Short mmCIF file of C-alpha atoms and ligand atoms in Angstrom, two decimals:
data_model
loop_
_atom_site.label_atom_id
_atom_site.label_comp_id
_atom_site.label_asym_id
_atom_site.label_seq_id
_atom_site.Cartn_x
_atom_site.Cartn_y
_atom_site.Cartn_z
CA MET B 1 12.89 -14.37 -33.98
CA GLU B 2 11.30 -17.02 -32.15
CA ASN B 3 7.14 -17.54 -32.63
CA PRO B 4 5.07 -13.81 -30.21
CA LEU B 5 4.61 -14.30 -27.20
CA LYS B 6 1.10 -14.26 -26.79
CA ILE B 7 -0.94 -11.94 -25.23
CA GLY B 8 -4.28 -12.26 -23.62
CA ILE B 9 -5.16 -9.39 -21.15
CA ALA B 10 -8.35 -8.99 -19.03
CA GLY B 11 -9.40 -5.44 -17.96
CA VAL B 12 -9.16 -2.55 -20.58
CA GLY B 13 -9.24 0.44 -17.26
CA THR B 14 -6.87 2.87 -16.38
CA VAL B 15 -3.55 -0.10 -16.47
CA GLY B 16 -4.89 -2.40 -19.08
CA ALA B 17 -5.33 0.41 -21.86
CA SER B 18 -2.33 2.06 -20.95
CA LEU B 19 -0.41 -1.27 -21.29
CA VAL B 20 -2.19 -1.71 -24.78
CA ASN B 21 -0.26 1.72 -25.71
CA VAL B 22 3.00 1.37 -24.40
CA LEU B 23 3.02 -2.45 -26.28
CA ASN B 24 1.45 -1.42 -29.35
CA ASN B 25 4.33 1.66 -29.07
CA LYS B 26 7.01 0.58 -28.64
CA GLN B 27 6.56 -2.72 -30.40
CA ASN B 28 9.73 -2.88 -32.42
CA ALA B 29 11.99 -1.63 -28.87
CA LEU B 30 10.43 -5.05 -26.99
CA ALA B 31 10.55 -7.38 -29.65
CA ASN B 32 14.29 -6.37 -30.40
CA ARG B 33 15.28 -6.63 -26.02
CA CYS B 34 12.84 -10.31 -25.21
CA GLY B 35 14.02 -11.99 -29.41
CA ARG B 36 10.33 -11.93 -29.60
CA ARG B 37 7.72 -10.27 -30.45
CA ILE B 38 4.79 -9.55 -28.39
CA ASP B 39 1.19 -9.12 -29.26
CA VAL B 40 -2.18 -9.09 -27.56
CA ALA B 41 -3.67 -11.50 -29.15
CA ALA B 42 -7.06 -11.22 -26.83
CA PHE B 43 -8.69 -9.11 -24.04
CA SER B 44 -12.19 -8.85 -22.21
CA ALA B 45 -14.07 -6.47 -20.77
CA ARG B 46 -17.12 -5.92 -18.69
CA SER B 47 -18.12 -3.34 -22.80
CA ARG B 48 -17.08 -5.20 -25.31
CA ASP B 49 -17.55 -2.03 -27.74
CA LYS B 50 -16.46 1.30 -25.01
CA ASP B 51 -13.79 3.86 -26.30
CA ARG B 52 -10.97 2.98 -24.63
CA GLY B 53 -8.35 4.98 -26.73
CA CYS B 54 -6.21 2.50 -27.55
CA ASP B 55 -5.88 -0.41 -30.75
CA LEU B 56 -7.14 -2.95 -30.01
CA THR B 57 -7.51 -3.98 -33.66
CA GLY B 58 -6.73 -7.67 -34.67
CA ALA B 59 -6.95 -8.75 -30.86
CA GLU B 60 -10.57 -11.65 -30.54
CA PHE B 61 -13.00 -10.17 -27.59
CA PHE B 62 -13.11 -12.45 -25.07
CA ASP B 63 -16.97 -11.08 -22.82
CA ASP B 64 -15.62 -14.19 -19.85
CA PRO B 65 -12.53 -13.80 -19.05
CA VAL B 66 -11.72 -17.65 -18.05
CA LYS B 67 -12.39 -18.53 -21.38
CA LEU B 68 -9.98 -15.80 -22.45
CA ALA B 69 -7.70 -17.58 -19.89
CA GLN B 70 -8.40 -20.93 -20.78
CA SER B 71 -8.10 -20.67 -25.32
CA GLY B 72 -4.85 -19.82 -27.09
CA ILE B 73 -3.13 -17.59 -25.18
CA ASP B 74 0.66 -17.99 -22.99
CA VAL B 75 0.49 -14.98 -21.15
CA PHE B 76 -2.89 -13.91 -18.92
CA VAL B 77 -2.66 -10.68 -17.73
CA GLU B 78 -5.16 -9.66 -15.34
CA LEU B 79 -6.00 -6.43 -14.93
CA ILE B 80 -9.89 -6.45 -13.83
CA GLY B 81 -8.81 -6.05 -9.50
CA GLY B 82 -10.92 -7.44 -6.36
CA GLU B 83 -9.86 -9.69 -4.44
CA ASP B 84 -12.17 -12.72 -5.57
CA GLY B 85 -14.54 -12.73 -8.15
CA ALA B 86 -13.52 -12.55 -11.95
CA ALA B 87 -10.21 -12.38 -11.04
CA LEU B 88 -9.65 -14.68 -8.90
CA GLU B 89 -11.80 -17.79 -11.00
CA SER B 90 -9.48 -16.31 -14.29
CA VAL B 91 -6.44 -16.01 -12.77
CA ARG B 92 -6.67 -19.53 -10.96
CA ALA B 93 -8.54 -20.83 -14.57
CA ALA B 94 -4.89 -19.72 -16.17
CA LEU B 95 -2.82 -21.21 -13.69
CA LYS B 96 -4.32 -24.68 -13.91
CA SER B 97 -4.75 -24.55 -17.80
CA GLY B 98 -0.74 -24.05 -18.34
CA LYS B 99 -1.04 -20.41 -19.01
CA HIS B 100 1.71 -17.93 -17.52
CA VAL B 101 -0.37 -14.60 -15.39
CA VAL B 102 0.73 -10.96 -14.61
CA THR B 103 -1.44 -9.59 -11.78
CA ALA B 104 -0.69 -5.58 -10.84
CA ASN B 105 -4.43 -6.69 -8.52
CA LYS B 106 -2.51 -6.50 -4.42
CA ALA B 107 -5.99 -7.37 -3.70
CA LEU B 108 -5.83 -10.62 -4.90
CA LEU B 109 -2.26 -11.98 -3.68
CA ALA B 110 -2.92 -10.39 0.31
CA ARG B 111 -5.75 -12.67 0.29
CA HIS B 112 -4.64 -15.78 -2.24
CA GLY B 113 -1.46 -14.47 -3.14
CA VAL B 114 -0.41 -18.70 -1.56
CA GLU B 115 -2.63 -20.82 -3.27
CA LEU B 116 -1.98 -18.48 -6.61
CA ALA B 117 2.16 -19.02 -5.52
CA ALA B 118 1.91 -22.33 -5.19
CA LEU B 119 -0.76 -23.66 -8.00
CA ALA B 120 2.16 -22.07 -10.42
CA GLU B 121 5.18 -23.88 -8.85
CA GLU B 122 3.17 -26.95 -8.90
CA ASN B 123 2.33 -26.00 -13.06
CA GLY B 124 5.88 -25.17 -13.47
CA LEU B 125 4.34 -21.25 -14.53
CA ILE B 126 4.89 -18.27 -13.89
CA LEU B 127 3.01 -16.01 -11.66
CA ASN B 128 4.66 -11.73 -12.00
CA PHE B 129 3.21 -8.99 -10.44
CA GLU B 130 5.94 -6.96 -9.78
CA ALA B 131 3.09 -3.95 -10.52
CA ALA B 132 0.82 -4.87 -7.44
CA VAL B 133 3.31 -2.83 -5.13
CA ALA B 134 4.17 0.66 -5.48
CA GLY B 135 2.69 0.87 -8.90
CA GLY B 136 6.54 1.90 -11.05
CA ILE B 137 9.06 1.06 -7.96
CA PRO B 138 10.36 -2.06 -9.14
CA ILE B 139 10.28 -3.10 -4.90
CA ILE B 140 8.84 -6.80 -5.86
CA LYS B 141 12.28 -8.81 -7.96
CA THR B 142 14.97 -6.22 -5.71
CA MET B 143 13.26 -7.68 -2.82
CA ARG B 144 12.67 -11.83 -4.55
CA GLU B 145 16.12 -11.26 -6.90
CA ALA B 146 18.57 -8.61 -5.92
CA LEU B 147 18.20 -8.52 -1.72
CA SER B 148 18.05 -12.32 -1.55
CA ALA B 149 21.58 -13.11 0.29
CA ASN B 150 20.01 -10.37 2.70
CA ASP B 151 17.92 -10.98 6.02
CA ILE B 152 15.54 -7.67 6.15
CA THR B 153 14.89 -6.63 9.63
CA ARG B 154 12.00 -3.96 8.47
CA VAL B 155 10.64 -2.65 5.38
CA TYR B 156 8.49 0.47 6.01
CA GLY B 157 6.92 2.82 2.99
CA ILE B 158 4.61 4.73 0.89
CA LEU B 159 2.48 2.25 -0.38
CA ASN B 160 -0.40 4.45 -2.08
CA GLY B 161 -0.84 7.07 -4.50
CA THR B 162 -3.90 8.40 -3.52
CA CYS B 163 -3.20 8.97 0.53
CA ASN B 164 -0.13 10.92 -0.46
CA TYR B 165 -1.24 12.67 -3.21
CA MET B 166 -4.82 13.75 -1.06
CA LEU B 167 -1.80 14.43 2.52
CA THR B 168 0.30 16.75 -0.04
CA ARG B 169 -1.80 18.61 -1.97
CA MET B 170 -3.98 19.00 2.25
CA GLU B 171 -0.54 20.69 3.01
CA ASN B 172 0.02 22.71 0.45
CA GLU B 173 -2.51 24.03 -0.62
CA GLY B 174 -5.04 23.83 1.94
CA ILE B 175 -7.52 21.82 0.55
CA SER B 176 -10.04 19.80 1.91
CA PHE B 177 -10.43 15.82 1.73
CA GLU B 178 -13.27 15.20 -0.81
CA ASP B 179 -11.60 18.06 -3.49
CA CYS B 180 -8.58 16.49 -3.38
CA LEU B 181 -10.42 12.26 -3.11
CA ALA B 182 -12.70 13.67 -6.72
CA ASP B 183 -8.75 14.52 -8.20
CA ALA B 184 -7.13 11.79 -7.29
CA GLN B 185 -10.14 10.27 -8.91
CA ARG B 186 -9.94 11.89 -11.82
CA LEU B 187 -6.64 11.95 -12.59
CA GLY B 188 -6.78 7.05 -12.71
CA TYR B 189 -4.41 7.38 -9.49
CA ALA B 190 -7.90 5.67 -6.62
CA GLU B 191 -8.84 2.36 -6.57
CA ALA B 192 -12.37 1.90 -8.05
CA ASP B 193 -13.49 1.77 -4.67
CA PRO B 194 -11.57 4.48 -3.52
CA THR B 195 -12.37 3.44 1.05
CA PHE B 196 -9.64 1.02 0.09
CA ASP B 197 -7.22 3.72 -0.44
CA ILE B 198 -7.90 6.32 2.41
CA GLY B 199 -9.37 3.29 4.78
CA GLY B 200 -5.63 1.80 4.32
CA PHE B 201 -6.33 -1.54 2.67
CA ASP B 202 -4.87 -1.73 -0.10
CA THR B 203 -1.14 -0.28 1.49
CA ALA B 204 -2.28 -3.31 3.69
CA HIS B 205 -2.91 -5.27 0.78
CA LYS B 206 0.42 -3.94 -0.84
CA LEU B 207 1.92 -4.73 2.75
CA ALA B 208 1.12 -8.31 3.55
CA ILE B 209 2.74 -8.87 -0.19
CA LEU B 210 6.20 -7.24 1.07
CA THR B 211 5.92 -8.83 5.11
CA SER B 212 5.47 -12.06 2.72
CA ILE B 213 8.75 -11.39 0.58
CA ALA B 214 11.16 -9.81 3.71
CA PHE B 215 10.52 -12.49 6.44
CA GLY B 216 9.65 -15.83 4.13
CA SER B 217 6.64 -15.75 6.15
CA GLN B 218 2.74 -16.46 4.67
CA ILE B 219 0.34 -13.96 2.97
CA ALA B 220 -1.22 -12.48 6.80
CA ALA B 221 -2.92 -9.50 5.39
CA ASP B 222 -5.40 -10.31 8.17
CA GLU B 223 -3.68 -9.01 11.03
CA ILE B 224 -2.36 -6.71 9.66
CA TYR B 225 -3.12 -3.29 11.91
CA VAL B 226 -5.03 -0.73 9.73
CA GLU B 227 -5.87 2.71 9.40
CA GLY B 228 -6.55 5.13 7.48
CA ILE B 229 -6.43 9.04 6.60
CA SER B 230 -9.95 9.92 6.62
CA ASN B 231 -9.50 11.20 10.05
CA ILE B 232 -7.02 13.69 8.74
CA THR B 233 -7.80 16.99 9.23
CA ASN B 234 -6.29 20.29 7.90
CA ALA B 235 -5.75 21.09 11.35
CA ASP B 236 -3.21 17.35 12.10
CA ILE B 237 -1.51 18.43 9.95
CA GLU B 238 -0.52 22.10 10.18
CA ALA B 239 0.00 20.83 13.76
CA ALA B 240 2.70 18.51 12.82
CA HIS B 241 4.21 21.30 10.20
CA GLU B 242 4.74 23.76 13.70
CA LEU B 243 6.44 20.60 15.68
CA GLY B 244 8.81 19.37 13.05
CA TYR B 245 6.98 16.34 11.20
CA ARG B 246 5.12 15.99 8.60
CA ILE B 247 2.08 13.59 7.69
CA LYS B 248 1.87 11.14 5.59
CA LEU B 249 0.37 6.85 5.40
CA LEU B 250 2.64 4.18 6.20
CA GLY B 251 2.86 0.89 5.32
CA VAL B 252 5.26 -1.08 8.48
CA CYS B 253 6.46 -4.23 8.35
CA GLN B 254 9.21 -5.49 11.47
CA LYS B 255 10.89 -7.41 12.77
CA THR B 256 10.10 -7.06 17.16
CA ALA B 257 10.95 -10.01 20.03
CA SER B 258 6.74 -11.08 20.05
CA GLY B 259 6.69 -11.23 16.28
CA ILE B 260 6.05 -9.49 13.49
CA GLU B 261 4.33 -6.24 13.21
CA GLN B 262 2.33 -5.39 10.41
CA ARG B 263 1.16 -2.27 10.85
CA VAL B 264 -0.86 0.61 8.27
CA HIS B 265 -1.31 3.94 9.88
CA PRO B 266 -1.31 8.11 9.36
CA THR B 267 2.66 8.75 11.03
CA MET B 268 4.19 11.61 11.78
CA VAL B 269 8.10 11.34 9.92
CA PRO B 270 10.43 14.75 11.03
CA LEU B 271 10.79 17.56 8.16
CA GLU B 272 14.32 16.62 7.58
CA SER B 273 13.60 12.39 6.58
CA GLU B 274 13.58 11.04 2.90
CA ILE B 275 10.84 9.83 3.79
CA ALA B 276 9.08 13.11 4.31
CA GLN B 277 9.84 14.24 0.85
CA ILE B 278 7.71 12.16 -0.76
CA GLY B 279 5.36 14.19 -2.19
CA GLY B 280 1.73 13.75 -4.15
CA VAL B 281 1.44 10.34 -6.18
CA THR B 282 4.83 8.96 -5.38
CA ASN B 283 5.51 6.43 -3.65
CA ALA B 284 9.08 5.00 -1.41
CA VAL B 285 9.91 2.23 0.29
CA ALA B 286 12.94 1.86 2.23
CA LEU B 287 14.39 -0.67 4.10
CA GLU B 288 17.29 -2.02 6.32
CA ALA B 289 18.97 -5.42 5.80
CA ASP B 290 22.07 -6.93 7.44
CA ILE B 291 24.41 -6.38 4.56
CA VAL B 292 23.22 -4.28 1.90
CA GLY B 293 22.47 -1.91 4.70
CA GLU B 294 19.86 0.64 4.35
CA LEU B 295 17.76 1.09 1.31
CA VAL B 296 15.00 3.44 0.13
CA LEU B 297 13.50 3.11 -3.40
CA SER B 298 10.85 5.87 -4.94
CA GLY B 299 8.92 6.82 -8.23
CA PRO B 300 5.59 6.88 -9.52
CA GLY B 301 2.79 4.56 -7.23
CA ALA B 302 0.41 4.38 -8.78
CA GLY B 303 -1.27 6.17 -12.66
CA GLY B 304 -2.03 4.08 -16.08
CA MET B 305 1.51 4.77 -17.39
CA ALA B 306 3.44 4.13 -14.44
CA THR B 307 1.75 0.91 -14.11
CA ALA B 308 1.81 -0.66 -17.27
CA SER B 309 5.93 -0.01 -16.68
CA ALA B 310 5.83 -2.69 -14.54
CA VAL B 311 3.26 -4.97 -16.35
CA ALA B 312 5.33 -4.93 -19.58
CA GLY B 313 8.65 -5.14 -17.51
CA ASP B 314 6.55 -8.75 -16.41
CA ILE B 315 5.20 -9.19 -19.49
CA CYS B 316 8.56 -8.90 -20.83
CA ASP B 317 10.78 -11.17 -18.33
CA ILE B 318 8.58 -14.12 -19.68
CA ALA B 319 8.96 -13.68 -23.75
CA LYS B 320 12.60 -13.72 -22.46
CA SER B 321 12.49 -16.66 -20.24
CA ARG B 322 12.82 -20.04 -22.34
CA PRO B 323 11.46 -24.03 -21.47
CA GLY B 324 13.46 -25.74 -19.27
CA ARG B 325 14.04 -22.91 -17.44
CA GLN B 326 13.85 -23.12 -13.46
CA ILE B 327 11.51 -20.35 -11.88
CA ALA B 328 12.22 -18.88 -9.59
CA PRO B 329 9.30 -19.21 -7.19
CA ALA B 330 6.50 -15.77 -6.74
CA LEU B 331 7.23 -15.03 -3.55
CA GLY B 332 10.50 -15.95 -3.11
CA ARG B 333 11.03 -19.10 -2.33
CA PRO B 334 8.82 -22.25 -2.42
CA ALA B 335 5.55 -21.97 -1.37
CA ALA B 336 5.48 -24.74 0.87
CA GLU B 337 8.10 -23.11 2.73
CA LEU B 338 6.80 -19.98 3.93
CA GLU B 339 7.43 -20.43 7.33
CA PRO B 340 3.15 -19.59 9.73
CA TYR B 341 3.74 -16.18 10.53
CA ARG B 342 3.97 -15.15 14.01
CA LYS B 343 1.43 -11.81 15.29
CA ALA B 344 2.97 -9.15 17.09
CA ARG B 345 0.27 -7.85 19.55
CA MET B 346 -0.14 -3.59 17.90
CA ARG B 347 -0.12 -3.11 22.11
CA THR B 348 3.29 -4.07 22.47
CA HIS B 349 4.57 -1.98 19.25
CA GLU B 350 7.26 0.72 20.59
CA GLY B 351 7.92 4.76 19.31
CA GLY B 352 6.68 7.81 20.03
CA TYR B 353 3.44 9.50 19.59
CA PHE B 354 1.17 12.82 18.58
CA ILE B 355 -1.63 13.23 20.45
CA ARG B 356 -3.64 16.60 20.50
CA PHE B 357 -6.96 17.00 23.40
CA THR B 358 -9.37 20.13 22.46
CA VAL B 359 -10.13 20.89 25.95
CA ARG B 360 -12.60 23.32 28.28
CA ASP B 361 -10.20 25.86 29.29
CA LYS B 362 -10.58 25.89 32.89
CA THR B 363 -7.36 26.15 35.35
CA GLY B 364 -6.48 22.86 36.05
CA VAL B 365 -7.10 20.67 33.24
CA PHE B 366 -3.45 21.06 31.98
CA ALA B 367 -2.42 19.38 35.03
CA SER B 368 -4.44 16.73 34.98
CA ILE B 369 -3.77 15.07 31.95
CA ALA B 370 0.01 15.44 32.44
CA THR B 371 -0.77 14.18 35.45
CA ARG B 372 -2.20 10.92 33.59
CA MET B 373 0.92 10.60 31.74
CA ALA B 374 2.94 10.11 34.02
CA GLU B 375 0.33 8.29 35.59
CA HIS B 376 1.24 5.48 32.66
CA ASP B 377 5.43 6.54 33.09
CA ILE B 378 4.93 8.29 30.06
CA SER B 379 7.28 10.88 29.66
CA LEU B 380 6.77 14.00 27.08
CA ASP B 381 8.60 15.05 24.84
CA SER B 382 7.39 18.90 24.14
CA ILE B 383 3.71 20.52 25.07
CA VAL B 384 1.67 23.08 22.49
CA GLN B 385 -1.45 25.07 23.71
CA HIS B 386 -3.20 27.18 21.86
CA ALA B 387 -4.60 30.03 21.83
CA PRO B 388 -8.74 29.64 21.91
CA ALA B 389 -10.26 28.11 19.08
CA ARG B 390 -14.19 28.10 20.05
CA PRO B 391 -16.20 29.20 22.79
CA VAL B 392 -17.67 26.18 24.09
CA GLU B 393 -20.71 26.07 27.35
CA ASP B 394 -18.78 26.94 30.35
CA GLY B 395 -15.46 28.74 28.68
CA GLU B 396 -13.12 28.30 25.51
CA ALA B 397 -12.17 25.68 23.70
CA LYS B 398 -8.14 25.06 23.92
CA THR B 399 -5.77 22.35 21.96
CA ILE B 400 -3.19 20.39 23.84
CA ILE B 401 -0.58 18.74 22.41
CA LEU B 402 1.70 16.58 23.95
CA ILE B 403 4.06 14.68 21.43
CA THR B 404 5.87 12.05 24.23
CA ASP B 405 9.14 10.01 23.48
CA GLU B 406 9.23 6.41 23.29
CA THR B 407 6.88 4.04 25.36
CA THR B 408 4.12 1.79 24.45
CA GLU B 409 1.26 1.64 22.30
CA SER B 410 -0.72 -0.29 25.07
CA ALA B 411 1.08 2.68 28.16
CA VAL B 412 -0.59 5.95 25.86
CA ARG B 413 -3.90 3.92 25.15
CA ALA B 414 -4.34 3.77 28.87
CA ALA B 415 -3.08 6.78 29.31
CA ILE B 416 -6.00 7.76 27.30
CA GLU B 417 -8.80 6.09 29.34
CA ALA B 418 -8.02 7.83 32.19
CA ILE B 419 -7.61 11.10 30.36
CA GLU B 420 -11.16 11.19 28.96
CA GLY B 421 -12.45 9.67 31.92
CA ASP B 422 -11.27 12.89 33.69
CA GLY B 423 -14.41 14.94 31.22
CA HIS B 424 -12.43 17.84 30.09
CA LEU B 425 -12.66 16.87 26.60
CA ILE B 426 -14.38 18.13 24.57
CA ALA B 427 -14.35 15.86 21.47
CA ARG B 428 -12.39 12.94 21.20
CA PRO B 429 -8.55 13.36 20.81
CA GLN B 430 -6.72 12.71 17.58
CA MET B 431 -3.41 9.72 17.53
CA ILE B 432 -0.92 9.31 15.40
CA ARG B 433 2.19 7.65 15.58
CA ILE B 434 5.64 8.62 15.56
CA GLU B 435 8.71 7.10 13.87
CA LEU B 436 11.42 7.68 13.04
P1 NAP S 501 -10.12 0.28 -13.88
O1 NAP S 501 -9.93 0.88 -14.56
O2 NAP S 501 -11.34 0.28 -13.08
O3 NAP S 501 -10.27 -1.28 -14.89
C1 NAP S 501 -11.28 -2.00 -14.35
C2 NAP S 501 -11.19 -3.25 -15.99
O4 NAP S 501 -11.63 -4.59 -15.93
C3 NAP S 501 -12.08 -2.61 -17.33
O5 NAP S 501 -11.35 -2.69 -17.62
C4 NAP S 501 -13.98 -3.51 -16.55
O6 NAP S 501 -14.00 -3.49 -17.80
C5 NAP S 501 -12.35 -4.62 -16.74
N1 NAP S 501 -13.80 -5.35 -15.96
C6 NAP S 501 -14.34 -5.38 -14.63
N2 NAP S 501 -14.79 -6.47 -14.62
C7 NAP S 501 -14.65 -7.08 -15.13
C8 NAP S 501 -15.39 -8.81 -15.77
N3 NAP S 501 -15.88 -9.32 -14.73
N4 NAP S 501 -15.00 -9.41 -16.57
C9 NAP S 501 -14.06 -8.99 -17.33
N5 NAP S 501 -13.61 -7.37 -17.67
C10 NAP S 501 -13.86 -6.65 -16.50
O7 NAP S 501 -8.98 -0.15 -13.54
P2 NAP S 501 -7.41 -0.29 -13.10
O8 NAP S 501 -7.26 0.77 -12.23
O9 NAP S 501 -6.89 0.09 -13.88
O10 NAP S 501 -7.45 -1.60 -12.13
C11 NAP S 501 -6.52 -2.84 -12.27
C12 NAP S 501 -5.98 -3.60 -11.55
O11 NAP S 501 -4.75 -2.30 -12.08
C13 NAP S 501 -6.69 -3.46 -10.27
O12 NAP S 501 -6.06 -4.72 -9.50
C14 NAP S 501 -5.28 -2.24 -9.75
O13 NAP S 501 -5.73 -2.20 -8.25
C15 NAP S 501 -4.52 -2.03 -10.46
N6 NAP S 501 -3.30 -1.35 -9.82
C16 NAP S 501 -4.29 0.58 -10.68
C17 NAP S 501 -2.94 0.93 -10.23
C18 NAP S 501 -3.57 2.70 -10.57
O14 NAP S 501 -3.46 3.30 -10.52
N7 NAP S 501 -4.42 2.56 -11.30
C19 NAP S 501 -2.13 0.61 -9.27
C20 NAP S 501 -1.62 -0.29 -9.92
C21 NAP S 501 -2.36 -1.51 -9.99
P3 NAP S 501 -15.04 -1.61 -18.73
O15 NAP S 501 -13.65 -1.21 -18.96
O16 NAP S 501 -16.05 -3.12 -20.21
O17 NAP S 501 -15.70 -1.91 -17.17
N1 HSE S 502 -5.35 2.78 -5.80
C1 HSE S 502 -4.26 3.00 -5.65
C2 HSE S 502 -2.82 4.27 -5.29
C3 HSE S 502 -3.11 2.44 -7.10
O1 HSE S 502 -2.98 5.16 -5.21
O2 HSE S 502 -1.61 3.28 -5.17
C4 HSE S 502 -1.43 1.91 -7.28
O3 HSE S 502 -1.13 0.56 -6.87
#
């Protein structure tokens, strides 16, 4: 058997500790599969003495991850998190000092992925990041390798386990937003700063990576339209259900006539659709391509073990690689060949919309809303009016829910603005896009 592959792990938290346990528990099996042992030679964390629930006996401790990256290891595994700071400095240092890199850090890749991919190429090194998108689902390898003969036209999916877990529990158990989030944090699903999850930014980071691989374009994380789930109430979830939909936080990228559309927002999906069945921490990525047609991959999207599975797979790929072999580019094509990103503006987005108005219950309100929609050329698929919800000063509040036929984002925004100007609303309208 060849010399062991010496890895250094920077960050031994939820993912790092699970990875160490996987590598320890499966040491012999992995050695047989890879033709060499994988040894955790060194690690770095903020605290040296913390009990991490994993055995790091014999591994050298570095309090500086950059020093770890420059030490005598073969592979640097970055599991610290964050788009800059220690994660970026140590990954750069690793690639500059001839170490292959494995990372689960989507924020880092969304911001610096092209630079890091170029650095890896220049130095003939592997940069693997399967765990960065959709946890345990092997979507990066699928798109980058298995589908490389396809032209992909659209990718969409549930890319954040925390949000899907929360929306599922809010729907099934009527639990509050805050309690669901606390449970997601306790279970190790959420980011260190959970506003990345609920604000939609974590989904956006993952989407930016998928867009680049799908369309061969440069990563453009700042060009994504992002809405999170913090405005979603139990009332929206119930209304969606009543109308035959379920609310999911989706990330969508697609080619349109005017460019590439990238968007993250709560989305109504038909109750009977495949994506609507994806509950809890499970993620799903659906894609449409010219040769294969439609493909949906689903599986656990967050949590220590699911993520460690993908990180360990990336390490095994490096253990199996042999010196002198051609290394595949990290983003599916050489970094210099990635095309400039051509953005399709959000106002040109076409689709159906769910709009919920809370109005004063006065004669003519219903008709005036319908008129405003017609003035903006928006045809309505269904209208639901609810019984009084709570008394207000000059009458009672009513909820009016519209489902539009396919229209444009700019028409819907203009119609809502006109309706707000008419003065019948007693709360800000809720607008949720529909994806079929
Ligand atoms: P975590 O539990 O917060 O662990 C972070 C680790 O990094 C801790 O061990 C911490 O040390 C260490 N660390 C922080 N700053 C450091 C520094 N300056 N130098 C050295 N070590 C430092 O995070 P996690 O959930 O494992 O996530 C790690 C990465 O995986 C992130 O990029 C995350 O986005 C990604 N990811 C997470 C999941 C998931 O389900 N959790 C899934 C997919 C991807 P101490 O322990 O001493 O504080
Ligand atoms: N916080 C992330 C999520 C971790 O909930 O999906 C996996 O990337």
